[in-house]
Structures are given as structure tokens and as C-alpha cells.
Amino acid sequence: MKFNKAYSSLINKLPPSLVCEAWSRIISRKRNPMTEEEASSINPLVESFLRHEVNRYQKKLKYQRKSWSIVKNSLYNTDMPDQETQTRDTDPICDHEEEINCRVKKELDSLSRQLLEYNEKTFGSLIQEITKQLEERVNTNNKLRSEIERQKIQLQKTEKLLADLSNNK
């Protein structure tokens, strides 16, 4: 990347990464791409492009500064009660521990029931279909096993019959 030194005042306002990116963009534009020689020479298009990049970068910095000041102010300007007020306004947890545990258990039971109902509604028909297919496959496998056993018995009978015939000769 070799921008002309005449543009050094503009280039110095940009970080090196943006200078590299600007160089790549100027020589690889879709419409009217420039050769490296054209981009390296003094050219009003290059100057205009660099001014545009500097303006974009400065606007970005200004926005970031403004955003950071808002965040910083919101962090430091929060109204926090002092520790004495906090401790005075609260009851110790141990007095209500049983009540809290009871509420938590009830809420967990309720959520568990809701989850089961949701799963049943959502996946019930799918599980029924899978169960039906599984039962059909089990029945088919059992029939095939029975047929295989029947064929084995018939084969044994046939082998025995052949053995008897060959012995009788």
C-alpha cells in the first residue's frame, strides 16, 4: 500500500488497520477499480475517498466517546442506600426459611407438572408413533424367528431323512 505522501495528513488521522483496508478497497472497487499506480498518484478520487474514510472514523470515535460517557455516568450516578438502611429494612432470612423452602418446593412442583404436560402435548403423538413402530418391528422379528425355527426343524427332518435313505442303500 503506497498512498501518495501528499495524503499523509489524512492518513495520519486513521489507524494503520484502516489505512490497509482503505488501500484494499480503493484498488479493488467493483465499479471503476484503480490500478496501484493510479491509487499511488495524486488523484482527486483518492483524496475524496480518504476524506470520507477519515470522516467515518471520526464519527465512530465521537459516537464511542458519547456512548462511554453515558455508560460511565450511569455507573457512577446510581442511588445506593447506605448499609445501615439496608440492614434496618430487611428481616433475617432464618425466621422465614421454612416458609421460603415451602414456596420454592411448591413452585418446583408446579413447574415440573407444567413441563410434563408440555412434553406430553408436544411429544405425545411422536412417542405413540415410535412405540407403535417398535411394537410392529418386535412382532415382525418374532414371526421371523418362529419361521427360522420352523425352517431349522424342517431342515433337520430333511437331513435325517436323507441320512436314512443313504444308509438304506
Short mmCIF file of N, CA and C in Angstrom, two decimals:
data_model
loop_
_atom_site.label_atom_id
_atom_site.label_comp_id
_atom_site.label_asym_id
_atom_site.label_seq_id
_atom_site.Cartn_x
_atom_site.Cartn_y
_atom_site.Cartn_z
N MET A 1 0.85 -1.17 0.00
CA MET A 1 0.00 0.00 0.00
C MET A 1 0.89 1.22 0.00
N LYS A 2 0.68 2.03 -1.02
CA LYS A 2 1.57 3.17 -1.22
C LYS A 2 0.76 4.40 -1.59
N PHE A 3 0.02 4.95 -0.61
CA PHE A 3 -0.67 6.20 -0.87
C PHE A 3 0.38 7.29 -1.06
N ASN A 4 0.07 8.25 -1.87
CA ASN A 4 0.98 9.36 -2.12
C ASN A 4 1.22 10.13 -0.83
N LYS A 5 2.43 10.64 -0.65
CA LYS A 5 2.78 11.38 0.58
C LYS A 5 1.96 12.65 0.73
N ALA A 6 1.36 13.10 -0.34
CA ALA A 6 0.52 14.30 -0.27
C ALA A 6 -0.69 14.06 0.63
N TYR A 7 -1.03 12.80 0.82
CA TYR A 7 -2.19 12.45 1.65
C TYR A 7 -1.80 12.09 3.08
N SER A 8 -0.57 12.35 3.48
CA SER A 8 -0.11 11.93 4.81
C SER A 8 -0.92 12.60 5.92
N SER A 9 -1.40 13.82 5.72
CA SER A 9 -2.21 14.46 6.76
C SER A 9 -3.51 13.69 6.98
N LEU A 10 -4.07 13.15 5.92
CA LEU A 10 -5.29 12.35 6.06
C LEU A 10 -4.97 10.97 6.63
N ILE A 11 -3.92 10.37 6.12
CA ILE A 11 -3.55 9.01 6.55
C ILE A 11 -3.19 8.98 8.03
N ASN A 12 -2.56 10.07 8.53
CA ASN A 12 -2.18 10.11 9.95
C ASN A 12 -3.39 10.16 10.88
N LYS A 13 -4.54 10.49 10.35
CA LYS A 13 -5.76 10.55 11.18
C LYS A 13 -6.44 9.18 11.29
N LEU A 14 -5.92 8.21 10.55
CA LEU A 14 -6.51 6.86 10.56
C LEU A 14 -5.54 5.87 11.20
N PRO A 15 -6.07 4.86 11.89
CA PRO A 15 -5.18 3.81 12.41
C PRO A 15 -4.66 2.97 11.24
N PRO A 16 -3.51 2.32 11.42
CA PRO A 16 -2.90 1.54 10.33
C PRO A 16 -3.83 0.49 9.73
N SER A 17 -4.65 -0.15 10.55
CA SER A 17 -5.55 -1.18 10.02
C SER A 17 -6.54 -0.58 9.02
N LEU A 18 -7.04 0.63 9.31
CA LEU A 18 -7.98 1.26 8.39
C LEU A 18 -7.28 1.77 7.14
N VAL A 19 -6.02 2.15 7.25
CA VAL A 19 -5.26 2.57 6.07
C VAL A 19 -5.11 1.38 5.13
N CYS A 20 -4.76 0.22 5.69
CA CYS A 20 -4.64 -1.01 4.87
C CYS A 20 -5.97 -1.35 4.22
N GLU A 21 -7.03 -1.27 4.99
CA GLU A 21 -8.35 -1.59 4.46
C GLU A 21 -8.74 -0.60 3.36
N ALA A 22 -8.45 0.68 3.58
CA ALA A 22 -8.77 1.70 2.57
C ALA A 22 -8.01 1.43 1.27
N TRP A 23 -6.74 1.06 1.40
CA TRP A 23 -5.94 0.76 0.21
C TRP A 23 -6.57 -0.41 -0.57
N SER A 24 -6.94 -1.47 0.16
CA SER A 24 -7.55 -2.64 -0.48
C SER A 24 -8.85 -2.26 -1.16
N ARG A 25 -9.64 -1.45 -0.50
CA ARG A 25 -10.93 -1.08 -1.07
C ARG A 25 -10.79 -0.21 -2.30
N ILE A 26 -9.82 0.70 -2.28
CA ILE A 26 -9.69 1.63 -3.42
C ILE A 26 -9.18 0.91 -4.67
N ILE A 27 -8.33 -0.11 -4.50
CA ILE A 27 -7.81 -0.78 -5.70
C ILE A 27 -8.66 -1.98 -6.12
N SER A 28 -9.65 -2.35 -5.32
CA SER A 28 -10.47 -3.50 -5.69
C SER A 28 -11.95 -3.15 -5.74
N ARG A 29 -12.25 -1.89 -6.09
CA ARG A 29 -13.66 -1.49 -6.21
C ARG A 29 -14.31 -2.26 -7.35
N LYS A 30 -15.59 -2.54 -7.21
CA LYS A 30 -16.31 -3.26 -8.27
C LYS A 30 -16.48 -2.37 -9.49
N ARG A 31 -16.82 -1.12 -9.23
CA ARG A 31 -17.02 -0.20 -10.33
C ARG A 31 -15.80 0.70 -10.43
N ASN A 32 -15.22 0.77 -11.58
CA ASN A 32 -14.04 1.59 -11.84
C ASN A 32 -12.89 1.30 -10.87
N PRO A 33 -12.40 0.07 -10.83
CA PRO A 33 -11.26 -0.20 -9.93
C PRO A 33 -10.03 0.57 -10.42
N MET A 34 -9.17 0.93 -9.46
CA MET A 34 -7.95 1.67 -9.79
C MET A 34 -6.77 0.72 -9.79
N THR A 35 -5.81 1.02 -10.62
CA THR A 35 -4.57 0.28 -10.55
C THR A 35 -3.77 0.82 -9.38
N GLU A 36 -2.74 0.09 -8.98
CA GLU A 36 -1.91 0.57 -7.87
C GLU A 36 -1.21 1.87 -8.23
N GLU A 37 -0.83 2.04 -9.50
CA GLU A 37 -0.17 3.28 -9.92
C GLU A 37 -1.12 4.47 -9.80
N GLU A 38 -2.39 4.26 -10.23
CA GLU A 38 -3.37 5.35 -10.14
C GLU A 38 -3.64 5.72 -8.69
N ALA A 39 -3.75 4.69 -7.82
CA ALA A 39 -4.04 4.95 -6.41
C ALA A 39 -2.84 5.59 -5.71
N SER A 40 -1.62 5.34 -6.22
CA SER A 40 -0.42 5.90 -5.61
C SER A 40 -0.16 7.34 -6.03
N SER A 41 -0.74 7.74 -7.14
CA SER A 41 -0.51 9.11 -7.63
C SER A 41 -1.50 10.07 -7.00
N ILE A 42 -1.29 11.34 -7.25
CA ILE A 42 -2.24 12.35 -6.75
C ILE A 42 -3.48 12.27 -7.63
N ASN A 43 -4.60 12.00 -6.96
CA ASN A 43 -5.83 11.77 -7.69
C ASN A 43 -6.98 12.31 -6.84
N PRO A 44 -7.85 13.13 -7.42
CA PRO A 44 -8.95 13.69 -6.63
C PRO A 44 -9.89 12.61 -6.07
N LEU A 45 -10.03 11.48 -6.77
CA LEU A 45 -10.87 10.39 -6.26
C LEU A 45 -10.27 9.78 -5.00
N VAL A 46 -8.95 9.61 -4.99
CA VAL A 46 -8.28 9.04 -3.82
C VAL A 46 -8.40 10.00 -2.64
N GLU A 47 -8.20 11.28 -2.90
CA GLU A 47 -8.30 12.27 -1.82
C GLU A 47 -9.72 12.29 -1.25
N SER A 48 -10.71 12.28 -2.13
CA SER A 48 -12.11 12.27 -1.69
C SER A 48 -12.41 11.02 -0.86
N PHE A 49 -11.91 9.89 -1.34
CA PHE A 49 -12.13 8.63 -0.63
C PHE A 49 -11.49 8.67 0.76
N LEU A 50 -10.26 9.16 0.85
CA LEU A 50 -9.58 9.24 2.15
C LEU A 50 -10.28 10.21 3.09
N ARG A 51 -10.76 11.34 2.57
CA ARG A 51 -11.52 12.28 3.43
C ARG A 51 -12.77 11.60 3.97
N HIS A 52 -13.44 10.86 3.09
CA HIS A 52 -14.63 10.14 3.51
C HIS A 52 -14.31 9.14 4.63
N GLU A 53 -13.21 8.39 4.48
CA GLU A 53 -12.81 7.42 5.50
C GLU A 53 -12.48 8.10 6.82
N VAL A 54 -11.78 9.23 6.76
CA VAL A 54 -11.44 9.98 7.98
C VAL A 54 -12.72 10.46 8.67
N ASN A 55 -13.67 10.98 7.90
CA ASN A 55 -14.95 11.43 8.49
C ASN A 55 -15.69 10.28 9.16
N ARG A 56 -15.74 9.13 8.48
CA ARG A 56 -16.39 7.96 9.07
C ARG A 56 -15.73 7.56 10.38
N TYR A 57 -14.40 7.54 10.37
CA TYR A 57 -13.65 7.13 11.56
C TYR A 57 -13.87 8.12 12.72
N GLN A 58 -13.86 9.42 12.42
CA GLN A 58 -14.07 10.42 13.47
C GLN A 58 -15.48 10.35 14.04
N LYS A 59 -16.46 10.11 13.17
CA LYS A 59 -17.84 9.95 13.66
C LYS A 59 -17.95 8.74 14.58
N LYS A 60 -17.27 7.67 14.20
CA LYS A 60 -17.28 6.46 15.03
C LYS A 60 -16.67 6.73 16.39
N LEU A 61 -15.53 7.43 16.40
CA LEU A 61 -14.89 7.76 17.68
C LEU A 61 -15.78 8.65 18.53
N LYS A 62 -16.42 9.63 17.91
CA LYS A 62 -17.30 10.54 18.64
C LYS A 62 -18.46 9.77 19.26
N TYR A 63 -19.04 8.86 18.49
CA TYR A 63 -20.15 8.04 18.99
C TYR A 63 -19.68 7.17 20.16
N GLN A 64 -18.49 6.57 20.03
CA GLN A 64 -17.98 5.71 21.10
C GLN A 64 -17.73 6.52 22.36
N ARG A 65 -17.18 7.73 22.21
CA ARG A 65 -16.94 8.58 23.39
C ARG A 65 -18.26 8.94 24.06
N LYS A 66 -19.26 9.29 23.24
CA LYS A 66 -20.57 9.66 23.78
C LYS A 66 -21.19 8.47 24.50
N SER A 67 -21.12 7.28 23.87
CA SER A 67 -21.68 6.08 24.49
C SER A 67 -20.97 5.75 25.79
N TRP A 68 -19.64 5.87 25.80
CA TRP A 68 -18.89 5.56 27.01
C TRP A 68 -19.23 6.53 28.13
N SER A 69 -19.42 7.83 27.81
CA SER A 69 -19.75 8.77 28.88
C SER A 69 -21.12 8.46 29.45
N ILE A 70 -22.05 8.03 28.62
CA ILE A 70 -23.38 7.66 29.13
C ILE A 70 -23.27 6.46 30.06
N VAL A 71 -22.50 5.44 29.64
CA VAL A 71 -22.33 4.25 30.46
C VAL A 71 -21.63 4.61 31.76
N LYS A 72 -20.58 5.41 31.66
CA LYS A 72 -19.82 5.79 32.85
C LYS A 72 -20.70 6.56 33.82
N ASN A 73 -21.49 7.51 33.31
CA ASN A 73 -22.36 8.28 34.19
C ASN A 73 -23.42 7.40 34.84
N SER A 74 -23.94 6.45 34.08
CA SER A 74 -24.96 5.58 34.67
C SER A 74 -24.35 4.68 35.74
N LEU A 75 -23.08 4.33 35.60
CA LEU A 75 -22.43 3.50 36.61
C LEU A 75 -22.18 4.28 37.90
N TYR A 76 -21.78 5.54 37.76
CA TYR A 76 -21.39 6.30 38.95
C TYR A 76 -22.54 7.08 39.57
N ASN A 77 -23.63 7.24 38.88
CA ASN A 77 -24.73 8.04 39.40
C ASN A 77 -25.90 7.21 39.90
N THR A 78 -25.67 5.98 40.29
CA THR A 78 -26.76 5.16 40.80
C THR A 78 -26.99 5.49 42.27
N ASP A 79 -28.23 5.51 42.65
CA ASP A 79 -28.58 5.79 44.05
C ASP A 79 -28.56 4.49 44.83
N MET A 80 -27.60 4.37 45.73
CA MET A 80 -27.48 3.18 46.55
C MET A 80 -27.76 3.57 48.00
N PRO A 81 -28.67 2.86 48.65
CA PRO A 81 -28.88 3.15 50.07
C PRO A 81 -27.65 2.73 50.87
N ASP A 82 -27.43 3.40 51.96
CA ASP A 82 -26.26 3.04 52.77
C ASP A 82 -26.51 1.72 53.49
N GLN A 83 -25.45 1.16 54.05
CA GLN A 83 -25.52 -0.17 54.64
C GLN A 83 -26.49 -0.20 55.82
N GLU A 84 -26.54 0.85 56.60
CA GLU A 84 -27.42 0.88 57.77
C GLU A 84 -28.88 0.78 57.33
N THR A 85 -29.24 1.51 56.27
CA THR A 85 -30.60 1.46 55.75
C THR A 85 -30.91 0.06 55.23
N GLN A 86 -29.98 -0.54 54.56
CA GLN A 86 -30.20 -1.87 54.02
C GLN A 86 -30.45 -2.89 55.12
N THR A 87 -29.66 -2.86 56.17
CA THR A 87 -29.82 -3.85 57.24
C THR A 87 -31.05 -3.58 58.08
N ARG A 88 -31.42 -2.32 58.22
CA ARG A 88 -32.58 -1.99 59.03
C ARG A 88 -33.86 -2.41 58.33
N ASP A 89 -33.90 -2.35 56.99
CA ASP A 89 -35.12 -2.62 56.24
C ASP A 89 -35.38 -4.10 55.99
N THR A 90 -34.47 -4.97 56.31
CA THR A 90 -34.67 -6.39 55.99
C THR A 90 -34.81 -7.21 57.26
N ASP A 91 -35.59 -8.28 57.13
CA ASP A 91 -35.72 -9.23 58.23
C ASP A 91 -34.69 -10.32 58.02
N PRO A 92 -34.21 -10.93 59.06
CA PRO A 92 -33.28 -12.03 58.88
C PRO A 92 -33.95 -13.19 58.14
N ILE A 93 -33.23 -13.83 57.29
CA ILE A 93 -33.77 -14.91 56.46
C ILE A 93 -34.14 -16.12 57.30
N CYS A 94 -33.39 -16.39 58.33
CA CYS A 94 -33.61 -17.62 59.09
C CYS A 94 -35.01 -17.69 59.70
N ASP A 95 -35.66 -16.55 59.98
CA ASP A 95 -37.02 -16.57 60.52
C ASP A 95 -38.01 -17.11 59.49
N HIS A 96 -37.73 -16.89 58.23
CA HIS A 96 -38.67 -17.26 57.18
C HIS A 96 -38.17 -18.42 56.34
N GLU A 97 -37.14 -19.08 56.78
CA GLU A 97 -36.51 -20.12 55.97
C GLU A 97 -37.48 -21.24 55.62
N GLU A 98 -38.27 -21.69 56.59
CA GLU A 98 -39.22 -22.76 56.32
C GLU A 98 -40.28 -22.33 55.31
N GLU A 99 -40.77 -21.12 55.47
CA GLU A 99 -41.78 -20.59 54.55
C GLU A 99 -41.20 -20.47 53.12
N ILE A 100 -39.98 -19.99 53.04
CA ILE A 100 -39.33 -19.85 51.73
C ILE A 100 -39.13 -21.22 51.10
N ASN A 101 -38.64 -22.18 51.87
CA ASN A 101 -38.44 -23.54 51.34
C ASN A 101 -39.75 -24.13 50.84
N CYS A 102 -40.83 -23.90 51.58
CA CYS A 102 -42.14 -24.41 51.19
C CYS A 102 -42.58 -23.79 49.87
N ARG A 103 -42.40 -22.47 49.74
CA ARG A 103 -42.77 -21.78 48.49
C ARG A 103 -41.95 -22.31 47.32
N VAL A 104 -40.66 -22.49 47.55
CA VAL A 104 -39.79 -22.98 46.48
C VAL A 104 -40.21 -24.38 46.05
N LYS A 105 -40.52 -25.26 47.02
CA LYS A 105 -40.96 -26.62 46.68
C LYS A 105 -42.26 -26.59 45.89
N LYS A 106 -43.21 -25.75 46.31
CA LYS A 106 -44.47 -25.65 45.58
C LYS A 106 -44.23 -25.17 44.14
N GLU A 107 -43.37 -24.16 44.01
CA GLU A 107 -43.08 -23.63 42.67
C GLU A 107 -42.40 -24.69 41.81
N LEU A 108 -41.47 -25.44 42.39
CA LEU A 108 -40.80 -26.50 41.65
C LEU A 108 -41.79 -27.59 41.22
N ASP A 109 -42.70 -27.96 42.13
CA ASP A 109 -43.71 -28.95 41.79
C ASP A 109 -44.59 -28.45 40.64
N SER A 110 -44.99 -27.19 40.72
CA SER A 110 -45.81 -26.61 39.67
C SER A 110 -45.07 -26.59 38.33
N LEU A 111 -43.82 -26.16 38.34
CA LEU A 111 -43.03 -26.13 37.11
C LEU A 111 -42.81 -27.53 36.54
N SER A 112 -42.60 -28.48 37.43
CA SER A 112 -42.41 -29.87 37.00
C SER A 112 -43.66 -30.39 36.30
N ARG A 113 -44.83 -30.12 36.90
CA ARG A 113 -46.10 -30.55 36.29
C ARG A 113 -46.29 -29.88 34.93
N GLN A 114 -46.00 -28.57 34.87
CA GLN A 114 -46.16 -27.85 33.59
C GLN A 114 -45.23 -28.43 32.52
N LEU A 115 -44.02 -28.75 32.91
CA LEU A 115 -43.07 -29.32 31.96
C LEU A 115 -43.54 -30.68 31.46
N LEU A 116 -44.02 -31.51 32.37
CA LEU A 116 -44.54 -32.81 31.96
C LEU A 116 -45.73 -32.67 31.02
N GLU A 117 -46.65 -31.75 31.33
CA GLU A 117 -47.80 -31.53 30.47
C GLU A 117 -47.36 -31.04 29.09
N TYR A 118 -46.43 -30.10 29.08
CA TYR A 118 -45.93 -29.57 27.82
C TYR A 118 -45.28 -30.67 26.98
N ASN A 119 -44.43 -31.47 27.63
CA ASN A 119 -43.76 -32.56 26.91
C ASN A 119 -44.77 -33.57 26.38
N GLU A 120 -45.79 -33.85 27.18
CA GLU A 120 -46.81 -34.80 26.75
C GLU A 120 -47.57 -34.27 25.54
N LYS A 121 -47.93 -32.98 25.57
CA LYS A 121 -48.63 -32.38 24.43
C LYS A 121 -47.73 -32.33 23.21
N THR A 122 -46.49 -31.93 23.42
CA THR A 122 -45.57 -31.73 22.31
C THR A 122 -45.10 -33.04 21.71
N PHE A 123 -44.74 -33.99 22.55
CA PHE A 123 -44.10 -35.21 22.08
C PHE A 123 -44.96 -36.45 22.20
N GLY A 124 -46.17 -36.31 22.75
CA GLY A 124 -47.03 -37.47 22.99
C GLY A 124 -47.32 -38.27 21.74
N SER A 125 -47.78 -37.59 20.69
CA SER A 125 -48.12 -38.31 19.45
C SER A 125 -46.87 -38.92 18.82
N LEU A 126 -45.74 -38.22 18.90
CA LEU A 126 -44.50 -38.75 18.36
C LEU A 126 -44.08 -40.02 19.10
N ILE A 127 -44.19 -40.00 20.42
CA ILE A 127 -43.82 -41.18 21.21
C ILE A 127 -44.77 -42.33 20.92
N GLN A 128 -46.06 -42.04 20.76
CA GLN A 128 -47.02 -43.09 20.41
C GLN A 128 -46.68 -43.73 19.08
N GLU A 129 -46.33 -42.90 18.10
CA GLU A 129 -45.97 -43.41 16.77
C GLU A 129 -44.72 -44.27 16.85
N ILE A 130 -43.72 -43.81 17.59
CA ILE A 130 -42.48 -44.57 17.74
C ILE A 130 -42.76 -45.90 18.45
N THR A 131 -43.59 -45.84 19.49
CA THR A 131 -43.94 -47.06 20.22
C THR A 131 -44.67 -48.05 19.31
N LYS A 132 -45.58 -47.53 18.50
CA LYS A 132 -46.33 -48.39 17.56
C LYS A 132 -45.37 -49.05 16.57
N GLN A 133 -44.43 -48.26 16.01
CA GLN A 133 -43.45 -48.82 15.06
C GLN A 133 -42.58 -49.86 15.73
N LEU A 134 -42.19 -49.60 16.96
CA LEU A 134 -41.35 -50.54 17.70
C LEU A 134 -42.10 -51.85 17.93
N GLU A 135 -43.36 -51.77 18.34
CA GLU A 135 -44.16 -52.97 18.55
C GLU A 135 -44.31 -53.76 17.25
N GLU A 136 -44.52 -53.04 16.12
CA GLU A 136 -44.64 -53.73 14.83
C GLU A 136 -43.34 -54.45 14.48
N ARG A 137 -42.22 -53.82 14.73
CA ARG A 137 -40.93 -54.44 14.44
C ARG A 137 -40.69 -55.66 15.33
N VAL A 138 -41.06 -55.52 16.62
CA VAL A 138 -40.90 -56.66 17.53
C VAL A 138 -41.75 -57.83 17.06
N ASN A 139 -43.00 -57.55 16.68
CA ASN A 139 -43.88 -58.62 16.19
C ASN A 139 -43.32 -59.26 14.92
N THR A 140 -42.84 -58.43 14.00
CA THR A 140 -42.25 -58.95 12.76
C THR A 140 -41.03 -59.81 13.07
N ASN A 141 -40.17 -59.34 13.97
CA ASN A 141 -38.99 -60.11 14.37
C ASN A 141 -39.38 -61.44 15.00
N ASN A 142 -40.39 -61.43 15.84
CA ASN A 142 -40.85 -62.67 16.47
C ASN A 142 -41.37 -63.66 15.42
N LYS A 143 -42.13 -63.15 14.43
CA LYS A 143 -42.62 -64.01 13.36
C LYS A 143 -41.47 -64.59 12.56
N LEU A 144 -40.47 -63.74 12.26
CA LEU A 144 -39.30 -64.23 11.52
C LEU A 144 -38.53 -65.28 12.32
N ARG A 145 -38.38 -65.07 13.62
CA ARG A 145 -37.70 -66.05 14.46
C ARG A 145 -38.46 -67.39 14.44
N SER A 146 -39.78 -67.30 14.55
CA SER A 146 -40.60 -68.52 14.51
C SER A 146 -40.43 -69.24 13.18
N GLU A 147 -40.43 -68.47 12.09
CA GLU A 147 -40.26 -69.06 10.76
C GLU A 147 -38.88 -69.70 10.64
N ILE A 148 -37.85 -69.02 11.16
CA ILE A 148 -36.49 -69.58 11.12
C ILE A 148 -36.43 -70.88 11.90
N GLU A 149 -37.02 -70.91 13.08
CA GLU A 149 -37.04 -72.14 13.88
C GLU A 149 -37.78 -73.26 13.15
N ARG A 150 -38.91 -72.91 12.52
CA ARG A 150 -39.68 -73.91 11.78
C ARG A 150 -38.85 -74.46 10.61
N GLN A 151 -38.14 -73.55 9.92
CA GLN A 151 -37.29 -73.97 8.80
C GLN A 151 -36.13 -74.84 9.29
N LYS A 152 -35.56 -74.51 10.46
CA LYS A 152 -34.47 -75.33 11.02
C LYS A 152 -34.97 -76.74 11.32
N ILE A 153 -36.15 -76.82 11.92
CA ILE A 153 -36.71 -78.14 12.25
C ILE A 153 -36.97 -78.93 10.97
N GLN A 154 -37.52 -78.24 9.95
CA GLN A 154 -37.78 -78.93 8.67
C GLN A 154 -36.47 -79.36 8.03
N LEU A 155 -35.43 -78.56 8.12
CA LEU A 155 -34.12 -78.90 7.56
C LEU A 155 -33.55 -80.12 8.28
N GLN A 156 -33.68 -80.12 9.63
CA GLN A 156 -33.18 -81.27 10.40
C GLN A 156 -33.92 -82.55 10.00
N LYS A 157 -35.23 -82.45 9.83
CA LYS A 157 -36.01 -83.62 9.41
C LYS A 157 -35.55 -84.09 8.04
N THR A 158 -35.36 -83.14 7.12
CA THR A 158 -34.92 -83.48 5.76
C THR A 158 -33.54 -84.11 5.79
N GLU A 159 -32.61 -83.57 6.58
CA GLU A 159 -31.26 -84.14 6.70
C GLU A 159 -31.33 -85.56 7.27
N LYS A 160 -32.19 -85.73 8.27
CA LYS A 160 -32.34 -87.06 8.88
C LYS A 160 -32.90 -88.04 7.85
N LEU A 161 -33.88 -87.59 7.09
CA LEU A 161 -34.49 -88.44 6.07
C LEU A 161 -33.45 -88.80 5.00
N LEU A 162 -32.63 -87.84 4.59
CA LEU A 162 -31.57 -88.12 3.60
C LEU A 162 -30.53 -89.08 4.17
N ALA A 163 -30.20 -88.89 5.42
CA ALA A 163 -29.23 -89.78 6.06
C ALA A 163 -29.79 -91.20 6.12
N ASP A 164 -31.07 -91.35 6.46
CA ASP A 164 -31.69 -92.67 6.50
C ASP A 164 -31.73 -93.30 5.10
N LEU A 165 -32.02 -92.51 4.09
CA LEU A 165 -32.06 -93.01 2.71
C LEU A 165 -30.68 -93.46 2.25
N SER A 166 -29.64 -92.70 2.58
CA SER A 166 -28.31 -93.08 2.17
C SER A 166 -27.82 -94.32 2.95
N ASN A 167 -28.27 -94.52 4.16
CA ASN A 167 -27.90 -95.69 4.95
C ASN A 167 -28.63 -96.94 4.44
N ASN A 168 -29.82 -96.78 3.91
CA ASN A 168 -30.62 -97.89 3.42
C ASN A 168 -30.15 -98.40 2.07
N LYS A 169 -29.35 -97.71 1.38
CA LYS A 169 -28.88 -98.16 0.06
C LYS A 169 -27.93 -99.23 0.17
#
